């Protein structure tokens, strides 16, 4: 997997672009995925790997081991972008769904009435499509929902 470019952060921007994210950001994203998203979204390892673009199980467990040891990790720009979208979806869902996180798993895993999901759950929609476009669609949907 290629390293994503590390560019110096500017003190004038509060949110770094994907290109500016460091290996420490990647490690934090992995810890978030394992300890928050997998738990609150009720994702198993295979579903998690699919959402991250199909990374290999062995690679995932190596990344988790390094991340939990607070070592920097190297992941592709694509995987880092997927983490960013999933974190954004999680944040937008928490802000737009009352009683999160208890309702979060329910909403993520139960069939949704919104047209975008065509009767699928958010999880099923994302896994069925498996694309970056699907992640962007869900992110935009929840961003619009919360206003």
JSON list of C-alpha atoms in Angstrom, two decimals:
[
{"chain": "A", "resi": 1, "resn": "UNK", "atom": "CA", "xyz": [0.00, 0.00, 0.00]},
{"chain": "A", "resi": 2, "resn": "UNK", "atom": "CA", "xyz": [1.32, 3.41, -0.90]},
{"chain": "A", "resi": 3, "resn": "UNK", "atom": "CA", "xyz": [1.94, 6.05, 1.67]},
{"chain": "A", "resi": 4, "resn": "UNK", "atom": "CA", "xyz": [-0.24, 9.05, 1.37]},
{"chain": "A", "resi": 5, "resn": "UNK", "atom": "CA", "xyz": [1.57, 12.33, 0.98]},
{"chain": "A", "resi": 6, "resn": "UNK", "atom": "CA", "xyz": [2.52, 14.21, 4.08]},
{"chain": "A", "resi": 7, "resn": "UNK", "atom": "CA", "xyz": [2.44, 17.93, 3.67]},
{"chain": "A", "resi": 8, "resn": "UNK", "atom": "CA", "xyz": [3.06, 20.44, 6.42]},
{"chain": "A", "resi": 9, "resn": "UNK", "atom": "CA", "xyz": [-0.11, 21.63, 8.10]},
{"chain": "A", "resi": 10, "resn": "UNK", "atom": "CA", "xyz": [-1.02, 25.26, 7.92]},
{"chain": "A", "resi": 11, "resn": "UNK", "atom": "CA", "xyz": [-1.94, 27.02, 11.13]},
{"chain": "A", "resi": 12, "resn": "UNK", "atom": "CA", "xyz": [-4.75, 28.74, 9.22]},
{"chain": "A", "resi": 13, "resn": "UNK", "atom": "CA", "xyz": [-6.78, 25.60, 8.49]},
{"chain": "A", "resi": 14, "resn": "UNK", "atom": "CA", "xyz": [-8.48, 23.66, 11.25]},
{"chain": "A", "resi": 15, "resn": "UNK", "atom": "CA", "xyz": [-9.22, 20.55, 9.18]},
{"chain": "A", "resi": 16, "resn": "UNK", "atom": "CA", "xyz": [-6.36, 19.02, 7.20]},
{"chain": "A", "resi": 17, "resn": "UNK", "atom": "CA", "xyz": [-6.96, 17.72, 3.72]},
{"chain": "A", "resi": 18, "resn": "UNK", "atom": "CA", "xyz": [-6.52, 14.01, 3.09]},
{"chain": "A", "resi": 19, "resn": "UNK", "atom": "CA", "xyz": [-3.10, 14.81, 1.63]},
{"chain": "A", "resi": 20, "resn": "UNK", "atom": "CA", "xyz": [-2.03, 16.49, 4.87]},
{"chain": "A", "resi": 21, "resn": "UNK", "atom": "CA", "xyz": [-2.95, 13.64, 7.16]},
{"chain": "A", "resi": 22, "resn": "UNK", "atom": "CA", "xyz": [-0.14, 11.83, 8.90]},
{"chain": "A", "resi": 23, "resn": "UNK", "atom": "CA", "xyz": [0.45, 8.23, 9.87]},
{"chain": "A", "resi": 24, "resn": "UNK", "atom": "CA", "xyz": [-0.76, 9.19, 13.36]},
{"chain": "A", "resi": 25, "resn": "UNK", "atom": "CA", "xyz": [-4.09, 10.28, 11.85]},
{"chain": "A", "resi": 26, "resn": "UNK", "atom": "CA", "xyz": [-4.30, 6.93, 10.09]},
{"chain": "A", "resi": 27, "resn": "UNK", "atom": "CA", "xyz": [-3.61, 5.09, 13.35]},
{"chain": "A", "resi": 28, "resn": "UNK", "atom": "CA", "xyz": [-6.30, 7.13, 15.15]},
{"chain": "A", "resi": 29, "resn": "UNK", "atom": "CA", "xyz": [-8.76, 6.32, 12.36]},
{"chain": "A", "resi": 30, "resn": "UNK", "atom": "CA", "xyz": [-8.05, 2.61, 12.72]},
{"chain": "A", "resi": 31, "resn": "UNK", "atom": "CA", "xyz": [-8.55, 2.78, 16.49]},
{"chain": "A", "resi": 32, "resn": "UNK", "atom": "CA", "xyz": [-11.84, 4.68, 15.94]},
{"chain": "A", "resi": 33, "resn": "UNK", "atom": "CA", "xyz": [-13.03, 2.09, 13.43]},
{"chain": "A", "resi": 34, "resn": "UNK", "atom": "CA", "xyz": [-12.25, -0.83, 15.73]},
{"chain": "A", "resi": 35, "resn": "UNK", "atom": "CA", "xyz": [-13.39, 0.68, 19.03]},
{"chain": "A", "resi": 36, "resn": "UNK", "atom": "CA", "xyz": [-16.29, 2.91, 18.00]},
{"chain": "A", "resi": 37, "resn": "UNK", "atom": "CA", "xyz": [-17.66, 2.24, 14.52]},
{"chain": "A", "resi": 38, "resn": "UNK", "atom": "CA", "xyz": [-17.49, -1.54, 14.61]},
{"chain": "A", "resi": 39, "resn": "UNK", "atom": "CA", "xyz": [-19.22, -1.54, 18.00]},
{"chain": "A", "resi": 40, "resn": "UNK", "atom": "CA", "xyz": [-21.84, 1.15, 17.44]},
{"chain": "A", "resi": 41, "resn": "UNK", "atom": "CA", "xyz": [-22.59, 0.21, 13.82]},
{"chain": "A", "resi": 42, "resn": "UNK", "atom": "CA", "xyz": [-22.46, -3.51, 14.71]},
{"chain": "A", "resi": 43, "resn": "UNK", "atom": "CA", "xyz": [-19.99, -4.31, 11.94]},
{"chain": "A", "resi": 44, "resn": "UNK", "atom": "CA", "xyz": [-18.09, -7.57, 11.76]},
{"chain": "A", "resi": 45, "resn": "UNK", "atom": "CA", "xyz": [-14.53, -7.69, 10.44]},
{"chain": "A", "resi": 46, "resn": "UNK", "atom": "CA", "xyz": [-15.52, -8.66, 6.89]},
{"chain": "A", "resi": 47, "resn": "UNK", "atom": "CA", "xyz": [-18.08, -5.85, 6.66]},
{"chain": "A", "resi": 48, "resn": "UNK", "atom": "CA", "xyz": [-15.51, -3.40, 7.99]},
{"chain": "A", "resi": 49, "resn": "UNK", "atom": "CA", "xyz": [-12.96, -4.49, 5.41]},
{"chain": "A", "resi": 50, "resn": "UNK", "atom": "CA", "xyz": [-15.54, -4.13, 2.63]},
{"chain": "A", "resi": 51, "resn": "UNK", "atom": "CA", "xyz": [-16.37, -0.58, 3.75]},
{"chain": "A", "resi": 52, "resn": "UNK", "atom": "CA", "xyz": [-12.66, 0.21, 3.69]},
{"chain": "A", "resi": 53, "resn": "UNK", "atom": "CA", "xyz": [-12.37, -0.86, 0.08]},
{"chain": "A", "resi": 54, "resn": "UNK", "atom": "CA", "xyz": [-11.55, -4.53, 0.47]},
{"chain": "A", "resi": 55, "resn": "UNK", "atom": "CA", "xyz": [-8.32, -4.48, 2.44]},
{"chain": "A", "resi": 56, "resn": "UNK", "atom": "CA", "xyz": [-7.07, -7.91, 3.43]},
{"chain": "A", "resi": 57, "resn": "UNK", "atom": "CA", "xyz": [-7.80, -9.42, 6.86]},
{"chain": "A", "resi": 58, "resn": "UNK", "atom": "CA", "xyz": [-4.12, -9.92, 7.61]},
{"chain": "A", "resi": 59, "resn": "UNK", "atom": "CA", "xyz": [-3.38, -6.30, 6.70]},
{"chain": "A", "resi": 60, "resn": "UNK", "atom": "CA", "xyz": [-6.25, -5.10, 8.91]},
{"chain": "A", "resi": 61, "resn": "UNK", "atom": "CA", "xyz": [-5.02, -7.01, 11.95]},
{"chain": "A", "resi": 62, "resn": "UNK", "atom": "CA", "xyz": [-1.46, -5.78, 11.41]},
{"chain": "A", "resi": 63, "resn": "UNK", "atom": "CA", "xyz": [-2.74, -2.20, 11.16]},
{"chain": "A", "resi": 64, "resn": "UNK", "atom": "CA", "xyz": [-4.85, -2.61, 14.30]},
{"chain": "A", "resi": 65, "resn": "UNK", "atom": "CA", "xyz": [-1.89, -4.02, 16.24]},
{"chain": "A", "resi": 66, "resn": "UNK", "atom": "CA", "xyz": [0.31, -1.06, 15.27]},
{"chain": "A", "resi": 67, "resn": "UNK", "atom": "CA", "xyz": [-2.46, 1.49, 15.85]},
{"chain": "A", "resi": 68, "resn": "UNK", "atom": "CA", "xyz": [-3.23, 0.12, 19.30]},
{"chain": "A", "resi": 69, "resn": "UNK", "atom": "CA", "xyz": [0.46, 0.37, 20.15]},
{"chain": "A", "resi": 70, "resn": "UNK", "atom": "CA", "xyz": [0.20, 4.03, 19.07]},
{"chain": "A", "resi": 71, "resn": "UNK", "atom": "CA", "xyz": [2.63, 3.48, 16.25]},
{"chain": "A", "resi": 72, "resn": "UNK", "atom": "CA", "xyz": [2.15, 5.32, 13.02]},
{"chain": "A", "resi": 73, "resn": "UNK", "atom": "CA", "xyz": [0.71, 3.30, 10.16]},
{"chain": "A", "resi": 74, "resn": "UNK", "atom": "CA", "xyz": [0.81, 3.70, 6.42]},
{"chain": "A", "resi": 75, "resn": "UNK", "atom": "CA", "xyz": [-2.43, 3.36, 4.48]},
{"chain": "A", "resi": 76, "resn": "UNK", "atom": "CA", "xyz": [-3.46, 4.34, 0.99]},
{"chain": "A", "resi": 77, "resn": "UNK", "atom": "CA", "xyz": [-5.14, 7.63, 0.21]},
{"chain": "A", "resi": 78, "resn": "UNK", "atom": "CA", "xyz": [-8.27, 5.69, -0.81]},
{"chain": "A", "resi": 79, "resn": "UNK", "atom": "CA", "xyz": [-8.54, 3.97, 2.58]},
{"chain": "A", "resi": 80, "resn": "UNK", "atom": "CA", "xyz": [-7.90, 7.24, 4.42]},
{"chain": "A", "resi": 81, "resn": "UNK", "atom": "CA", "xyz": [-10.65, 8.92, 2.40]},
{"chain": "A", "resi": 82, "resn": "UNK", "atom": "CA", "xyz": [-13.01, 6.07, 3.27]},
{"chain": "A", "resi": 83, "resn": "UNK", "atom": "CA", "xyz": [-12.18, 6.53, 6.97]},
{"chain": "A", "resi": 84, "resn": "UNK", "atom": "CA", "xyz": [-12.88, 10.24, 6.62]},
{"chain": "A", "resi": 85, "resn": "UNK", "atom": "CA", "xyz": [-16.27, 9.58, 5.02]},
{"chain": "A", "resi": 86, "resn": "UNK", "atom": "CA", "xyz": [-17.23, 6.98, 7.62]},
{"chain": "A", "resi": 87, "resn": "UNK", "atom": "CA", "xyz": [-16.26, 9.33, 10.46]},
{"chain": "A", "resi": 88, "resn": "UNK", "atom": "CA", "xyz": [-18.32, 12.06, 8.81]},
{"chain": "A", "resi": 89, "resn": "UNK", "atom": "CA", "xyz": [-21.31, 9.73, 8.46]},
{"chain": "A", "resi": 90, "resn": "UNK", "atom": "CA", "xyz": [-20.98, 8.71, 12.10]},
{"chain": "A", "resi": 91, "resn": "UNK", "atom": "CA", "xyz": [-20.79, 12.32, 13.27]},
{"chain": "A", "resi": 92, "resn": "UNK", "atom": "CA", "xyz": [-23.73, 13.44, 11.11]},
{"chain": "A", "resi": 93, "resn": "UNK", "atom": "CA", "xyz": [-25.83, 10.47, 12.28]},
{"chain": "A", "resi": 94, "resn": "UNK", "atom": "CA", "xyz": [-25.06, 11.23, 15.92]},
{"chain": "A", "resi": 95, "resn": "UNK", "atom": "CA", "xyz": [-26.16, 14.83, 15.42]},
{"chain": "A", "resi": 96, "resn": "UNK", "atom": "CA", "xyz": [-29.34, 13.99, 13.50]},
{"chain": "A", "resi": 97, "resn": "UNK", "atom": "CA", "xyz": [-30.58, 10.92, 15.39]},
{"chain": "A", "resi": 98, "resn": "UNK", "atom": "CA", "xyz": [-31.98, 11.42, 18.87]},
{"chain": "A", "resi": 99, "resn": "UNK", "atom": "CA", "xyz": [-30.75, 9.12, 21.62]},
{"chain": "A", "resi": 100, "resn": "UNK", "atom": "CA", "xyz": [-27.50, 8.24, 19.84]},
{"chain": "A", "resi": 101, "resn": "UNK", "atom": "CA", "xyz": [-25.62, 5.92, 20.27]},
{"chain": "A", "resi": 102, "resn": "UNK", "atom": "CA", "xyz": [-28.40, 3.48, 21.24]},
{"chain": "A", "resi": 103, "resn": "UNK", "atom": "CA", "xyz": [-30.50, 4.49, 18.25]},
{"chain": "A", "resi": 104, "resn": "UNK", "atom": "CA", "xyz": [-27.44, 4.66, 16.00]},
{"chain": "A", "resi": 105, "resn": "UNK", "atom": "CA", "xyz": [-27.05, 0.89, 15.62]},
{"chain": "A", "resi": 106, "resn": "UNK", "atom": "CA", "xyz": [-30.79, 0.50, 15.12]},
{"chain": "A", "resi": 107, "resn": "UNK", "atom": "CA", "xyz": [-30.93, 3.11, 12.36]},
{"chain": "A", "resi": 108, "resn": "UNK", "atom": "CA", "xyz": [-27.73, 1.92, 10.68]},
{"chain": "A", "resi": 109, "resn": "UNK", "atom": "CA", "xyz": [-28.90, -1.72, 10.57]},
{"chain": "A", "resi": 110, "resn": "UNK", "atom": "CA", "xyz": [-32.67, -1.49, 9.98]},
{"chain": "A", "resi": 111, "resn": "UNK", "atom": "CA", "xyz": [-34.34, -0.79, 6.62]},
{"chain": "A", "resi": 112, "resn": "UNK", "atom": "CA", "xyz": [-34.54, 2.96, 6.02]},
{"chain": "A", "resi": 113, "resn": "UNK", "atom": "CA", "xyz": [-37.50, 4.75, 4.48]},
{"chain": "A", "resi": 114, "resn": "UNK", "atom": "CA", "xyz": [-35.47, 7.43, 2.67]},
{"chain": "A", "resi": 115, "resn": "UNK", "atom": "CA", "xyz": [-35.51, 7.04, -1.12]},
{"chain": "A", "resi": 116, "resn": "UNK", "atom": "CA", "xyz": [-31.71, 6.93, -1.34]},
{"chain": "A", "resi": 117, "resn": "UNK", "atom": "CA", "xyz": [-31.65, 3.59, 0.49]},
{"chain": "A", "resi": 118, "resn": "UNK", "atom": "CA", "xyz": [-34.44, 1.90, -1.52]},
{"chain": "A", "resi": 119, "resn": "UNK", "atom": "CA", "xyz": [-35.69, 0.06, 1.56]},
{"chain": "A", "resi": 120, "resn": "UNK", "atom": "CA", "xyz": [-32.22, -1.15, 2.55]},
{"chain": "A", "resi": 121, "resn": "UNK", "atom": "CA", "xyz": [-30.49, -0.28, 5.78]},
{"chain": "A", "resi": 122, "resn": "UNK", "atom": "CA", "xyz": [-27.64, 2.20, 5.61]},
{"chain": "A", "resi": 123, "resn": "UNK", "atom": "CA", "xyz": [-25.26, -0.70, 6.24]},
{"chain": "A", "resi": 124, "resn": "UNK", "atom": "CA", "xyz": [-26.78, -2.85, 3.48]},
{"chain": "A", "resi": 125, "resn": "UNK", "atom": "CA", "xyz": [-26.77, 0.07, 1.07]},
{"chain": "A", "resi": 126, "resn": "UNK", "atom": "CA", "xyz": [-23.08, 0.76, 1.70]},
{"chain": "A", "resi": 127, "resn": "UNK", "atom": "CA", "xyz": [-22.09, -2.91, 1.51]},
{"chain": "A", "resi": 128, "resn": "UNK", "atom": "CA", "xyz": [-24.19, -3.61, -1.58]},
{"chain": "A", "resi": 129, "resn": "UNK", "atom": "CA", "xyz": [-22.70, -0.70, -3.49]},
{"chain": "A", "resi": 130, "resn": "UNK", "atom": "CA", "xyz": [-19.22, -0.96, -1.98]},
{"chain": "A", "resi": 131, "resn": "UNK", "atom": "CA", "xyz": [-18.11, 2.22, -3.66]},
{"chain": "A", "resi": 132, "resn": "UNK", "atom": "CA", "xyz": [-16.68, 5.55, -2.68]},
{"chain": "A", "resi": 133, "resn": "UNK", "atom": "CA", "xyz": [-19.72, 7.12, -4.38]},
{"chain": "A", "resi": 134, "resn": "UNK", "atom": "CA", "xyz": [-22.05, 5.29, -1.97]},
{"chain": "A", "resi": 135, "resn": "UNK", "atom": "CA", "xyz": [-20.07, 6.62, 1.00]},
{"chain": "A", "resi": 136, "resn": "UNK", "atom": "CA", "xyz": [-20.29, 10.15, -0.42]},
{"chain": "A", "resi": 137, "resn": "UNK", "atom": "CA", "xyz": [-24.05, 9.75, -1.04]},
{"chain": "A", "resi": 138, "resn": "UNK", "atom": "CA", "xyz": [-24.70, 8.65, 2.54]},
{"chain": "A", "resi": 139, "resn": "UNK", "atom": "CA", "xyz": [-22.48, 11.41, 3.92]},
{"chain": "A", "resi": 140, "resn": "UNK", "atom": "CA", "xyz": [-24.33, 14.05, 1.88]},
{"chain": "A", "resi": 141, "resn": "UNK", "atom": "CA", "xyz": [-27.69, 12.58, 2.92]},
{"chain": "A", "resi": 142, "resn": "UNK", "atom": "CA", "xyz": [-26.94, 12.84, 6.65]},
{"chain": "A", "resi": 143, "resn": "UNK", "atom": "CA", "xyz": [-25.28, 16.24, 6.31]},
{"chain": "A", "resi": 144, "resn": "UNK", "atom": "CA", "xyz": [-28.44, 17.52, 4.56]},
{"chain": "A", "resi": 145, "resn": "UNK", "atom": "CA", "xyz": [-30.69, 15.83, 7.14]},
{"chain": "A", "resi": 146, "resn": "UNK", "atom": "CA", "xyz": [-29.07, 17.64, 10.03]},
{"chain": "A", "resi": 147, "resn": "UNK", "atom": "CA", "xyz": [-29.09, 20.96, 8.18]}
]
